[in-house]
XYZ file of N, CA and C in Angstrom:
201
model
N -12.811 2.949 39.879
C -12.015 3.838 40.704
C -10.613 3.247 40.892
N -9.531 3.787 41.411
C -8.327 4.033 41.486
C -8.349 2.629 42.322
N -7.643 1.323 42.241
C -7.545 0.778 43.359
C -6.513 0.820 44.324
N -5.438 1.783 43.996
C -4.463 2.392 45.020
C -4.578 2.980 46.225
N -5.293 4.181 45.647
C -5.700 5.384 46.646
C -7.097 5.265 46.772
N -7.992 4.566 46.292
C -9.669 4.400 46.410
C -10.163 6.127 45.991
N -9.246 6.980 45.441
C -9.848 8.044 45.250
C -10.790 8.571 43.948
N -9.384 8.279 43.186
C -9.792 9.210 41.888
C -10.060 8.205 40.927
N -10.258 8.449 40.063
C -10.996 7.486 38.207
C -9.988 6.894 37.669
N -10.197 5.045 37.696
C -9.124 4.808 37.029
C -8.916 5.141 35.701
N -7.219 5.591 35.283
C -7.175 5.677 34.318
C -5.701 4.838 33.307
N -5.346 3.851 34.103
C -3.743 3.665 33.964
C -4.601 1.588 34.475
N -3.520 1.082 34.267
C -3.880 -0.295 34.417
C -1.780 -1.110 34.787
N -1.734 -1.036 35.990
C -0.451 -1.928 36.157
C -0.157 -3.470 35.812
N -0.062 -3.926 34.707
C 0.035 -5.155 34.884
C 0.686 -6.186 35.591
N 1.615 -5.953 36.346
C 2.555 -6.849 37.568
C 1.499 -6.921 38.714
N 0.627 -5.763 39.186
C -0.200 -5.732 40.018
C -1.293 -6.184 39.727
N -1.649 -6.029 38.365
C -2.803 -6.431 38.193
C -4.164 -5.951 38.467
N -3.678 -4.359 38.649
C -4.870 -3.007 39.454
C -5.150 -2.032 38.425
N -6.101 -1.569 38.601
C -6.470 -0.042 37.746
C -5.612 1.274 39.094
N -5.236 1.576 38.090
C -5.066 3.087 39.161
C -5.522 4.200 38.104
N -5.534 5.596 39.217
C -5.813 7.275 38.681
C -4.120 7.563 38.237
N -4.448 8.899 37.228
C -3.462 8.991 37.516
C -2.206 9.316 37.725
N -2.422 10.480 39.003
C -1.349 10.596 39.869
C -0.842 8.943 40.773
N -1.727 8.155 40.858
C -0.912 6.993 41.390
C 0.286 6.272 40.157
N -0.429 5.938 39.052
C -0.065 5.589 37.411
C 1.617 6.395 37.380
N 1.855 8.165 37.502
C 3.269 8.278 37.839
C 3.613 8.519 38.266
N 2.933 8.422 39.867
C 4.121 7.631 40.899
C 4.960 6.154 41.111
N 3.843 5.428 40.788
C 4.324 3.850 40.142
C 5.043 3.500 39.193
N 5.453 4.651 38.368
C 6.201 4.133 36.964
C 7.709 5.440 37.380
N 7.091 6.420 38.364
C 8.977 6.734 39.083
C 9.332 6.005 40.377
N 8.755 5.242 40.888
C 9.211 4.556 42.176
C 10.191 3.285 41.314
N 10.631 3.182 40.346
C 11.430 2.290 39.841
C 12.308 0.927 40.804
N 12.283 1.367 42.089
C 12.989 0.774 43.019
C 12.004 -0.003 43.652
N 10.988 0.450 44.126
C 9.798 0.149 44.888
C 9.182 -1.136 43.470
N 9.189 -0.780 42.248
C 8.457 -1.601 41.663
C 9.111 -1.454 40.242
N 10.347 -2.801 40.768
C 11.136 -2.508 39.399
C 10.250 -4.154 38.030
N 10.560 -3.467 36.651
C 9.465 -3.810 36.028
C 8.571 -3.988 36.105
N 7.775 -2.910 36.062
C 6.051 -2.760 36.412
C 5.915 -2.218 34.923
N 4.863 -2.448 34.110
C 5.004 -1.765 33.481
C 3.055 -1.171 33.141
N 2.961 0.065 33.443
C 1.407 0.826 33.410
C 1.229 1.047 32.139
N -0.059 0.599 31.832
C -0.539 1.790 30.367
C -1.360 2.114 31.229
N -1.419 3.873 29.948
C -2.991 4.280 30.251
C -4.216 3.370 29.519
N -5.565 3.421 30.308
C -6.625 2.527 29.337
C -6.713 2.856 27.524
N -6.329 4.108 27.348
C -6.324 4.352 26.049
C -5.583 3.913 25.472
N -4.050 3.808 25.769
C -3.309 2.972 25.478
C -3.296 1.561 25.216
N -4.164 1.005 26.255
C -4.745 -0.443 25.896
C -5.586 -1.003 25.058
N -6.545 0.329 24.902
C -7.759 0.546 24.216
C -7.158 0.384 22.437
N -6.041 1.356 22.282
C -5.448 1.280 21.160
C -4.776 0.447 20.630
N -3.831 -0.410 21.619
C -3.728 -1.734 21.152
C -4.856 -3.095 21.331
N -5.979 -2.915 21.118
C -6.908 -4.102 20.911
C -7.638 -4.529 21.654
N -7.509 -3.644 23.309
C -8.139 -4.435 24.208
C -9.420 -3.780 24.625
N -10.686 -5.154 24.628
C -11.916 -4.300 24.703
C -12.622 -4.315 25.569
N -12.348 -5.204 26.902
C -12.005 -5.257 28.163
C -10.983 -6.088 28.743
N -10.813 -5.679 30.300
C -9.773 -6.149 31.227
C -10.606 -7.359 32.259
N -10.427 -8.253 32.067
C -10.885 -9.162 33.424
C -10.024 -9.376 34.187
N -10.036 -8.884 35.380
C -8.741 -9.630 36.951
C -9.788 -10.540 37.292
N -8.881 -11.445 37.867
C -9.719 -12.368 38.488
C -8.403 -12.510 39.784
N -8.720 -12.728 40.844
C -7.264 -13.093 41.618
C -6.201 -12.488 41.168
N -6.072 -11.440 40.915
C -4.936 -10.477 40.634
C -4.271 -11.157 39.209
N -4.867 -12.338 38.378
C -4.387 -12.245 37.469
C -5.240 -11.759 35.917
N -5.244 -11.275 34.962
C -5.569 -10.629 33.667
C -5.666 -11.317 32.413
N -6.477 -10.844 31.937
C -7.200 -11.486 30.753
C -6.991 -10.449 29.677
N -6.545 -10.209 28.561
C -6.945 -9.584 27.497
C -8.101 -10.005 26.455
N -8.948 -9.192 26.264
C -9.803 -9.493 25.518
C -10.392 -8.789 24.263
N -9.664 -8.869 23.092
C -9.957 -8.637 21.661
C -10.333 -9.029 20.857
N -10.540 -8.183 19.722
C -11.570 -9.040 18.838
C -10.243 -8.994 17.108
């Protein structure tokens, strides 16, 4: 789930934050440019497509993991 809003399905992954969001949070976070300048979100498919075959956070920091 979204860890922004606890609502909706994550579908977007912020890496500065280090959170999954849904996503209507995903572009609100990527137009708040001011609020969170260089953030940069993919969607999971997006990640998915460049190589990654899961996400580990641990303490807000990220792991890529490909094969």
């Amino acid at each position: 789930s979204c860890e922004m809003c606890s609502e909706d399905k994550a579908e977007a992954f912020c890496r500065q934050c280090a959170q999954f969001c849904c996503a209507d949070c995903a572009r609100y976070h990527k137009k708040m440019k001011k609020l969170f300048p260089g953030h940069m979100v993919s969607t999971l498919e997006e990640l998915r497509e460049g190589g990654a075959k899961e996400i580990v956070v641990q303490e807000r920091q990220f792991t890529w993991i490909v094969e």
